[in-house]
Amino acid sequence: MAIRLHGSARTTPRIRAELQLATGSHRFLAKLYGINPKTVAKWRARTSVLDEPMGPRDRASQHLSQE
């Protein structure tokens, strides 16, 4: 089964796992992988390497209300 990344993903699950195991600074790793230090911090704080859902958590109602 192929892993599908969202369109703006700059990292792969392999890179994310490497970030989680790395011991360097956020700035060093960001420069090494060509990503933002905030992205490094985000992936180091997570326990999974999978994308989280994007968009609203609650779906808008699909039913029209009666007036």
CSV table of N, CA and C in Angstrom, one decimal:
chain,number,residue,atom,x,y,z
A,1,MET,N,0.8,-1.2,0.0
A,1,MET,CA,0.0,0.0,0.0
A,1,MET,C,0.9,1.2,0.0
A,2,ALA,N,0.7,2.1,-0.9
A,2,ALA,CA,1.5,3.3,-1.0
A,2,ALA,C,1.0,4.4,-0.1
A,3,ILE,N,1.9,5.1,0.5
A,3,ILE,CA,1.5,6.2,1.4
A,3,ILE,C,1.3,7.5,0.6
A,4,ARG,N,0.1,8.1,0.8
A,4,ARG,CA,-0.2,9.3,0.1
A,4,ARG,C,0.1,10.5,1.0
A,5,LEU,N,0.9,11.4,0.5
A,5,LEU,CA,1.2,12.6,1.2
A,5,LEU,C,0.4,13.8,0.6
A,6,HIS,N,0.0,14.7,1.5
A,6,HIS,CA,-0.7,15.9,1.0
A,6,HIS,C,0.1,16.7,0.1
A,7,GLY,N,-0.5,17.5,-0.7
A,7,GLY,CA,0.2,18.3,-1.7
A,7,GLY,C,1.4,19.2,-1.3
A,8,SER,N,1.3,19.7,-0.1
A,8,SER,CA,2.4,20.6,0.4
A,8,SER,C,3.4,20.0,1.3
A,9,ALA,N,3.4,18.6,1.4
A,9,ALA,CA,4.3,17.9,2.3
A,9,ALA,C,5.7,18.0,1.7
A,10,ARG,N,6.6,18.4,2.6
A,10,ARG,CA,8.0,18.6,2.1
A,10,ARG,C,8.9,17.4,2.7
A,11,THR,N,8.3,16.6,3.5
A,11,THR,CA,9.0,15.5,4.1
A,11,THR,C,8.3,14.2,3.9
A,12,THR,N,9.1,13.1,3.8
A,12,THR,CA,8.5,11.8,3.7
A,12,THR,C,8.5,11.1,5.0
A,13,PRO,N,7.8,9.9,5.2
A,13,PRO,CA,7.9,9.2,6.4
A,13,PRO,C,9.3,8.8,6.8
A,14,ARG,N,10.1,8.5,5.9
A,14,ARG,CA,11.5,8.2,6.2
A,14,ARG,C,12.3,9.4,6.8
A,15,ILE,N,12.1,10.5,6.2
A,15,ILE,CA,12.8,11.7,6.7
A,15,ILE,C,12.2,12.1,8.1
A,16,ARG,N,10.9,11.9,8.3
A,16,ARG,CA,10.3,12.2,9.6
A,16,ARG,C,10.8,11.3,10.7
A,17,ALA,N,11.0,10.0,10.3
A,17,ALA,CA,11.6,9.1,11.3
A,17,ALA,C,13.0,9.5,11.6
A,18,GLU,N,13.8,9.9,10.6
A,18,GLU,CA,15.1,10.3,10.9
A,18,GLU,C,15.2,11.6,11.8
A,19,LEU,N,14.2,12.5,11.6
A,19,LEU,CA,14.2,13.7,12.4
A,19,LEU,C,13.9,13.3,13.9
A,20,GLN,N,13.0,12.3,14.1
A,20,GLN,CA,12.6,11.9,15.4
A,20,GLN,C,13.8,11.2,16.1
A,21,LEU,N,14.7,10.6,15.4
A,21,LEU,CA,15.8,9.9,16.0
A,21,LEU,C,17.1,10.7,16.1
A,22,ALA,N,17.1,11.8,15.4
A,22,ALA,CA,18.3,12.7,15.3
A,22,ALA,C,18.6,13.4,16.6
A,23,THR,N,19.9,13.7,16.9
A,23,THR,CA,20.3,14.4,18.1
A,23,THR,C,20.7,15.8,17.8
A,24,GLY,N,20.8,16.2,16.6
A,24,GLY,CA,21.2,17.6,16.3
A,24,GLY,C,20.2,18.6,16.7
A,25,SER,N,20.6,19.9,16.5
A,25,SER,CA,19.7,21.0,16.8
A,25,SER,C,18.6,21.1,15.7
A,26,HIS,N,17.5,21.8,16.1
A,26,HIS,CA,16.5,22.0,15.1
A,26,HIS,C,17.0,22.8,13.9
A,27,ARG,N,17.8,23.8,14.2
A,27,ARG,CA,18.3,24.6,13.1
A,27,ARG,C,19.2,23.8,12.2
A,28,PHE,N,20.1,23.0,12.7
A,28,PHE,CA,21.0,22.2,11.9
A,28,PHE,C,20.3,21.2,11.1
A,29,LEU,N,19.3,20.5,11.7
A,29,LEU,CA,18.5,19.5,10.9
A,29,LEU,C,17.7,20.2,9.8
A,30,ALA,N,17.1,21.4,10.1
A,30,ALA,CA,16.3,22.1,9.1
A,30,ALA,C,17.2,22.5,7.9
A,31,LYS,N,18.4,22.9,8.2
A,31,LYS,CA,19.3,23.3,7.1
A,31,LYS,C,19.7,22.0,6.3
A,32,LEU,N,19.9,20.9,7.0
A,32,LEU,CA,20.3,19.7,6.3
A,32,LEU,C,19.2,19.2,5.4
A,33,TYR,N,18.0,19.2,5.8
A,33,TYR,CA,16.9,18.7,5.0
A,33,TYR,C,16.1,19.8,4.2
A,34,GLY,N,16.5,21.0,4.3
A,34,GLY,CA,15.9,22.1,3.5
A,34,GLY,C,14.5,22.4,4.0
A,35,ILE,N,14.2,22.4,5.3
A,35,ILE,CA,12.9,22.6,5.8
A,35,ILE,C,13.0,23.7,6.9
A,36,ASN,N,11.9,24.1,7.4
A,36,ASN,CA,11.8,25.1,8.5
A,36,ASN,C,12.1,24.5,9.8
A,37,PRO,N,12.8,25.2,10.7
A,37,PRO,CA,13.1,24.6,12.1
A,37,PRO,C,11.8,24.3,12.8
A,38,LYS,N,10.7,25.0,12.6
A,38,LYS,CA,9.4,24.7,13.2
A,38,LYS,C,8.9,23.3,12.7
A,39,THR,N,9.2,23.0,11.5
A,39,THR,CA,8.8,21.7,11.0
A,39,THR,C,9.6,20.6,11.7
A,40,VAL,N,10.8,20.8,11.9
A,40,VAL,CA,11.7,19.8,12.6
A,40,VAL,C,11.1,19.7,14.0
A,41,ALA,N,10.8,20.7,14.7
A,41,ALA,CA,10.2,20.7,16.1
A,41,ALA,C,8.9,19.9,16.1
A,42,LYS,N,8.1,20.2,15.1
A,42,LYS,CA,6.8,19.5,15.0
A,42,LYS,C,6.9,18.0,14.9
A,43,TRP,N,7.8,17.5,14.0
A,43,TRP,CA,7.9,16.1,13.8
A,43,TRP,C,8.7,15.4,14.9
A,44,ARG,N,9.6,16.2,15.6
A,44,ARG,CA,10.2,15.6,16.8
A,44,ARG,C,9.3,15.4,18.0
A,45,ALA,N,8.2,16.2,18.0
A,45,ALA,CA,7.3,16.2,19.1
A,45,ALA,C,6.2,15.1,18.9
A,46,ARG,N,6.1,14.6,17.7
A,46,ARG,CA,5.0,13.6,17.4
A,46,ARG,C,5.6,12.2,17.6
A,47,THR,N,4.7,11.3,17.8
A,47,THR,CA,5.1,9.9,18.0
A,47,THR,C,4.9,9.1,16.7
A,48,SER,N,4.2,9.6,15.8
A,48,SER,CA,3.9,8.9,14.5
A,48,SER,C,4.6,9.7,13.4
A,49,VAL,N,4.8,9.1,12.2
A,49,VAL,CA,5.4,9.7,11.1
A,49,VAL,C,4.3,10.0,10.0
A,50,LEU,N,3.0,9.7,10.3
A,50,LEU,CA,1.9,9.9,9.4
A,50,LEU,C,1.3,11.3,9.5
A,51,ASP,N,0.8,11.8,8.4
A,51,ASP,CA,0.2,13.1,8.3
A,51,ASP,C,-1.1,13.1,9.2
A,52,GLU,N,-1.3,14.2,9.9
A,52,GLU,CA,-2.6,14.3,10.6
A,52,GLU,C,-3.6,14.9,9.6
A,53,PRO,N,-4.9,14.7,9.8
A,53,PRO,CA,-5.9,15.2,8.8
A,53,PRO,C,-5.8,16.7,8.8
A,54,MET,N,-6.0,17.3,7.6
A,54,MET,CA,-6.1,18.7,7.4
A,54,MET,C,-7.5,19.1,7.2
A,55,GLY,N,-7.8,20.4,7.5
A,55,GLY,CA,-9.1,21.0,7.3
A,55,GLY,C,-9.9,20.9,8.6
A,56,PRO,N,-11.1,21.3,8.5
A,56,PRO,CA,-12.0,21.4,9.7
A,56,PRO,C,-12.2,20.0,10.3
A,57,ARG,N,-12.2,20.0,11.7
A,57,ARG,CA,-12.4,18.7,12.4
A,57,ARG,C,-13.9,18.2,12.3
A,58,ASP,N,-14.8,19.2,12.3
A,58,ASP,CA,-16.2,18.9,12.2
A,58,ASP,C,-16.7,19.3,10.8
A,59,ARG,N,-17.4,18.3,10.2
A,59,ARG,CA,-18.0,18.6,8.9
A,59,ARG,C,-19.2,19.5,9.0
A,60,ALA,N,-19.4,20.4,8.1
A,60,ALA,CA,-20.6,21.2,8.1
A,60,ALA,C,-21.8,20.3,7.7
A,61,SER,N,-22.9,20.7,8.2
A,61,SER,CA,-24.1,19.9,7.9
A,61,SER,C,-24.4,19.8,6.4
A,62,GLN,N,-24.7,18.7,6.0
A,62,GLN,CA,-25.0,18.4,4.5
A,62,GLN,C,-26.5,18.6,4.2
A,63,HIS,N,-27.3,18.8,5.3
A,63,HIS,CA,-28.7,19.0,5.1
A,63,HIS,C,-29.1,20.4,5.2
A,64,LEU,N,-30.1,20.8,4.3
A,64,LEU,CA,-30.6,22.1,4.4
A,64,LEU,C,-31.7,22.2,5.5
A,65,SER,N,-31.6,23.3,6.2
A,65,SER,CA,-32.6,23.5,7.2
A,65,SER,C,-33.9,24.0,6.6
A,66,GLN,N,-35.0,23.6,7.2
A,66,GLN,CA,-36.3,24.1,6.8
A,66,GLN,C,-36.6,25.4,7.4
A,67,GLU,N,-37.2,26.3,6.6
A,67,GLU,CA,-37.5,27.7,7.1
A,67,GLU,C,-39.0,27.9,7.2
